XYZ file of C-alpha atoms in Angstrom:
358
model
C -34.937 10.864 -13.334
C -32.473 10.566 -16.423
C -33.717 6.433 -16.351
C -37.199 7.971 -16.791
C -36.453 10.368 -19.837
C -34.274 7.690 -21.390
C -37.343 5.606 -21.786
C -39.480 8.558 -22.825
C -36.637 9.286 -25.280
C -36.466 5.554 -26.026
C -40.791 5.477 -26.545
C -41.025 9.178 -28.649
C -38.161 7.386 -31.095
C -40.898 4.341 -31.587
C -43.830 6.488 -32.211
C -42.216 9.236 -34.495
C -40.217 7.090 -36.534
C -43.269 6.158 -38.712
C -44.583 9.425 -38.980
C -40.937 10.050 -40.445
C -41.249 7.524 -42.812
C -44.406 8.943 -44.471
C -43.402 12.215 -44.624
C -39.850 11.015 -46.520
C -42.194 8.870 -49.030
C -43.895 12.369 -49.756
C -41.054 14.641 -49.680
C -39.152 12.106 -52.266
C -36.470 11.510 -49.896
C -35.735 7.826 -50.921
C -32.925 5.745 -51.519
C -33.192 4.050 -54.877
C -30.895 0.683 -55.632
C -28.154 0.936 -57.557
C -24.699 -0.992 -58.350
C -23.150 -0.236 -54.745
C -26.447 -0.055 -52.873
C -26.979 -3.625 -51.003
C -30.939 -3.251 -51.072
C -33.240 -4.062 -54.010
C -36.241 -1.664 -53.126
C -37.081 2.031 -53.049
C -36.678 2.615 -49.155
C -37.434 5.998 -47.319
C -34.847 7.976 -45.588
C -34.764 10.930 -43.222
C -34.820 8.910 -40.299
C -32.322 10.790 -38.499
C -35.108 13.533 -37.953
C -36.840 10.787 -35.606
C -33.585 10.528 -33.889
C -33.142 14.201 -33.401
C -37.039 14.898 -32.697
C -36.814 12.077 -29.513
C -33.495 13.436 -28.464
C -35.196 17.468 -28.354
C -38.221 15.945 -26.486
C -35.319 14.048 -23.747
C -33.153 17.229 -23.401
C -36.026 19.863 -22.680
C -37.604 17.163 -20.278
C -34.415 16.819 -18.378
C -32.892 20.005 -18.839
C -29.302 18.494 -18.070
C -26.687 20.887 -15.992
C -24.191 23.330 -17.615
C -21.521 21.585 -19.060
C -18.257 20.689 -17.394
C -16.063 21.995 -20.099
C -17.957 25.035 -20.957
C -17.627 28.545 -22.741
C -17.081 30.400 -20.050
C -13.902 31.720 -21.450
C -13.467 32.109 -25.010
C -17.143 31.213 -26.388
C -19.809 33.470 -27.668
C -23.217 31.820 -26.606
C -23.167 28.895 -24.119
C -21.784 25.892 -25.327
C -25.093 23.615 -24.534
C -27.244 26.505 -26.957
C -23.927 25.728 -29.499
C -24.542 22.504 -29.469
C -28.445 22.494 -30.260
C -27.822 25.066 -32.974
C -24.915 22.749 -34.537
C -27.025 20.217 -34.598
C -30.052 22.078 -35.920
C -27.855 23.279 -39.105
C -26.342 19.613 -39.828
C -29.695 18.108 -39.833
C -30.885 21.106 -41.989
C -28.105 19.834 -44.171
C -28.909 16.337 -44.001
C -32.200 16.920 -44.993
C -31.406 18.567 -47.965
C -29.117 15.795 -49.004
C -31.670 13.357 -48.829
C -34.305 15.268 -50.561
C -32.171 16.751 -53.317
C -29.013 15.072 -52.970
C -26.859 18.216 -53.157
C -22.694 18.275 -54.098
C -20.085 17.185 -51.427
C -19.067 20.685 -51.645
C -22.353 21.717 -50.120
C -22.565 18.984 -47.273
C -19.053 20.271 -46.105
C -20.093 23.587 -45.935
C -23.079 22.663 -43.502
C -20.702 20.438 -41.504
C -18.149 23.286 -41.488
C -20.796 25.868 -40.015
C -21.899 23.548 -37.458
C -18.383 23.139 -36.576
C -17.495 26.643 -36.220
C -20.607 27.642 -33.865
C -19.094 24.667 -31.666
C -15.700 25.675 -31.874
C -15.970 29.490 -32.461
C -19.107 29.897 -30.798
C -19.150 27.646 -28.131
C -15.340 27.689 -27.371
C -14.914 24.486 -27.380
C -11.529 23.699 -28.512
C -8.338 21.017 -28.327
C -6.116 24.318 -27.151
C -2.945 21.822 -25.567
C -2.212 18.523 -24.372
C 0.355 17.512 -21.575
C 3.268 15.030 -22.817
C 3.632 12.064 -21.539
C 6.891 12.556 -20.161
C 6.641 16.070 -19.076
C 5.961 19.401 -20.874
C 3.212 21.028 -22.738
C 2.147 21.173 -26.501
C 0.448 24.409 -27.010
C -1.792 24.261 -30.344
C -1.555 28.271 -30.492
C -3.292 29.508 -33.763
C -4.118 25.493 -35.078
C -6.058 24.914 -31.788
C -9.391 25.762 -34.043
C -8.496 24.025 -37.244
C -7.608 20.509 -35.496
C -10.970 20.857 -33.585
C -13.011 21.480 -36.755
C -10.790 18.514 -38.644
C -11.993 16.337 -35.616
C -15.758 17.111 -35.941
C -15.957 17.222 -39.483
C -13.862 13.818 -40.128
C -16.280 12.103 -37.191
C -18.812 13.362 -38.510
C -17.933 11.650 -41.937
C -16.715 8.592 -40.628
C -20.387 7.604 -39.309
C -21.808 8.930 -42.727
C -19.074 6.254 -44.774
C -20.008 3.232 -42.420
C -23.802 3.826 -42.915
C -24.251 1.140 -45.599
C -26.201 -1.852 -44.427
C -29.461 -1.813 -42.304
C -28.684 -0.811 -38.738
C -24.674 -0.748 -39.121
C -24.743 3.203 -38.496
C -27.301 3.515 -35.895
C -25.865 0.374 -33.931
C -22.109 1.184 -33.876
C -23.177 4.562 -32.958
C -25.403 3.409 -29.900
C -22.384 1.477 -28.820
C -20.085 4.627 -29.370
C -22.573 6.741 -27.112
C -22.871 4.300 -24.661
C -19.467 3.982 -24.044
C -19.004 7.508 -23.767
C -21.773 7.637 -21.089
C -20.184 5.502 -18.985
C -17.056 7.412 -19.437
C -18.531 10.608 -18.516
C -20.261 8.716 -15.704
C -16.741 7.739 -14.645
C -15.520 11.177 -14.885
C -18.217 12.947 -13.065
C -19.680 14.894 -16.262
C -23.300 14.916 -15.760
C -23.763 16.798 -18.796
C -22.357 14.803 -21.238
C -23.546 11.361 -19.476
C -26.962 12.817 -19.654
C -26.837 13.824 -23.390
C -25.078 10.674 -24.469
C -27.696 8.346 -22.442
C -30.711 10.199 -24.216
C -28.948 10.221 -27.705
C -28.318 6.772 -27.344
C -32.093 5.855 -26.107
C -33.209 7.763 -29.150
C -30.694 5.711 -31.348
C -32.031 2.471 -30.163
C -35.735 3.429 -30.529
C -35.165 3.775 -34.170
C -33.284 0.464 -34.670
C -36.037 -1.019 -34.105
C -37.165 -0.111 -37.865
C -34.032 0.144 -39.236
C -32.240 -3.126 -38.176
C -32.358 -5.413 -40.885
C -34.627 -5.766 -42.953
C -34.649 -1.957 -42.512
C -38.222 -0.399 -42.386
C -36.238 3.165 -43.125
C -32.761 4.672 -43.503
C -30.874 6.975 -41.354
C -30.513 9.063 -44.205
C -27.397 11.644 -44.550
C -30.009 13.393 -41.807
C -29.344 10.895 -39.453
C -25.934 9.480 -39.881
C -24.057 13.162 -40.120
C -25.997 14.083 -37.156
C -25.186 11.452 -35.331
C -21.564 11.827 -36.216
C -21.408 15.399 -35.138
C -23.091 14.887 -31.918
C -20.698 11.459 -30.994
C -17.603 13.945 -32.400
C -18.832 16.691 -29.841
C -19.372 14.624 -26.684
C -15.865 12.653 -27.520
C -14.064 16.370 -27.523
C -15.951 17.545 -24.463
C -14.492 15.074 -22.257
C -11.113 14.894 -23.407
C -10.000 18.074 -24.662
C -6.841 19.827 -22.976
C -5.699 16.859 -21.274
C -2.697 14.204 -21.474
C -1.893 13.024 -25.421
C -2.759 9.495 -23.916
C -5.989 10.626 -22.477
C -7.171 12.307 -26.086
C -6.290 8.755 -27.456
C -9.369 7.601 -25.547
C -12.048 8.978 -27.808
C -10.190 7.750 -31.197
C -10.142 4.002 -29.460
C -13.855 4.091 -28.515
C -14.484 5.083 -32.206
C -12.359 2.560 -33.841
C -14.690 1.109 -36.281
C -15.516 4.224 -38.195
C -12.186 5.668 -37.783
C -10.044 2.687 -39.159
C -12.686 2.397 -41.604
C -12.435 5.809 -42.924
C -8.371 5.612 -42.955
C -8.337 2.540 -45.050
C -11.203 3.964 -47.695
C -8.284 7.220 -48.014
C -5.733 5.037 -48.346
C -7.489 2.857 -50.792
C -8.311 5.857 -52.875
C -5.133 7.381 -52.601
C -3.455 4.566 -54.205
C -6.185 3.717 -56.733
C -5.993 7.577 -57.779
C -9.598 8.320 -57.170
C -11.084 11.583 -55.175
C -11.638 10.932 -51.680
C -15.405 11.159 -51.921
C -15.861 8.645 -54.711
C -18.182 6.134 -53.774
C -16.887 2.354 -53.457
C -17.810 -1.408 -52.173
C -14.408 -1.986 -50.505
C -15.697 -0.666 -47.198
C -15.311 -3.259 -44.352
C -19.068 -4.254 -44.265
C -18.577 -4.779 -48.370
C -15.656 -7.040 -47.534
C -17.532 -8.976 -44.938
C -20.552 -9.627 -47.327
C -18.077 -10.437 -50.787
C -16.484 -13.448 -48.259
C -19.901 -15.150 -47.268
C -21.287 -13.334 -44.606
C -25.133 -12.313 -44.595
C -26.212 -8.913 -44.025
C -27.245 -9.288 -40.308
C -24.197 -11.680 -39.761
C -22.095 -8.813 -41.443
C -23.982 -5.883 -38.901
C -23.487 -8.116 -35.820
C -19.645 -8.876 -36.463
C -18.898 -4.920 -36.691
C -21.074 -4.389 -33.351
C -19.005 -6.879 -31.520
C -15.882 -5.311 -32.699
C -17.076 -1.969 -31.675
C -17.971 -3.167 -28.524
C -14.811 -4.287 -28.308
C -13.105 -1.238 -29.263
C -16.090 0.634 -26.609
C -14.358 -1.780 -23.831
C -10.881 -1.210 -24.617
C -11.222 2.459 -24.243
C -12.657 2.020 -20.983
C -9.801 -0.161 -20.127
C -7.321 2.788 -21.431
C -8.856 5.121 -19.449
C -7.971 3.324 -16.111
C -4.474 2.465 -17.706
C -1.040 3.497 -16.516
C 1.174 5.351 -19.000
C 3.074 2.205 -19.432
C -0.208 -0.126 -19.772
C -2.062 2.648 -22.218
C 0.985 2.090 -24.565
C 0.632 -1.658 -24.377
C -2.972 -1.423 -25.015
C -2.410 0.742 -28.006
C 0.355 -1.713 -29.534
C -1.874 -5.045 -28.985
C -4.807 -2.985 -30.667
C -2.941 -1.900 -33.641
C -1.798 -5.407 -34.013
C -4.896 -6.524 -33.943
C -6.584 -4.034 -36.503
C -3.784 -5.480 -38.895
C -4.572 -8.980 -38.074
C -8.251 -8.495 -38.906
C -7.796 -6.786 -42.221
C -5.656 -9.250 -43.254
C -8.062 -11.965 -42.467
C -10.817 -10.148 -44.256
C -9.061 -9.340 -47.396
C -7.803 -13.246 -47.275
C -10.367 -15.076 -46.393
C -12.437 -14.411 -49.431
C -9.327 -16.324 -51.349
C -8.069 -18.821 -49.656
C -9.858 -19.296 -46.218
C -13.134 -20.278 -46.585
C -13.328 -23.219 -43.902
C -12.676 -20.033 -41.500
C -15.439 -18.159 -43.074
C -17.646 -21.467 -42.457
C -16.662 -21.882 -38.925
C -17.387 -18.483 -37.657
C -20.845 -18.887 -38.959
C -21.227 -21.923 -37.314
C -20.213 -20.565 -33.936
C -22.446 -17.742 -34.604
C -25.340 -20.194 -35.278
């Protein structure tokens, strides 16, 4: 039944996207070129509506069983209902921004309300973790703030990488498929089903969003995907060991690392954290000579490696996990150094990578 519903969601996304495209033009929800954009013509936004609509179609056909980790203890409403309400609030926030370009504070308020529905309404929170060498760390009053920070942080991380055709959609699809496999391993049918449905909806939209894109995700789509990924990742790894809690961080390595370096860069340059720039990973790869599609495919490859690493990490022993994290941190540092230096000193390296890509 799940596979059939995934096909339905995939086809629904392909059908809905052209309709959303026309609606975007009529509402004036368009992205106009400027100094930091890589597109040269006016593009429709609101693409996330197609993903949201096809996901809802799949959800109401499948009607997945209640979540394993739910709100029976502390939540006010069922967790599945809280997820739908939170997603709707995020969609409203994104639509308003795509049409009217609301302020960063207004967007943050919408994200905070949606995240609050999940934590306070649905009862989903990081309340404690078991330490690797014994003992337990109870977050107490900090559990809800930490959960809110996670949801809002991942939501914005996906939004920040939405700078090239198909980039955020593809990276999100890879993360969702990884989450689905992880949920299958853990026996969590609810998370497995919803992540698979959302991945199918995103892949259907990718037909129109990959380079050269016919429609953009817009904040509607980027915020929605980031929000849902943050919630699903949290559902599978709350109240567990500190090692297992690292799994979703590894899984979302591309947006998290890009966001981390963006924050460091803006603090160093004494710029506001919300300030826009052209120094994200995809900008750097473009600047050193890779084409639009090559850049996107390279980042897809990195995202797949992070996903595979997360799967390996979930099956590793404690010391194996620590070793894997150490190797990943070294790999990230080397990648950043190579990207930073390639444009200045390593043109032969770039040409070699291009030849391999061909």
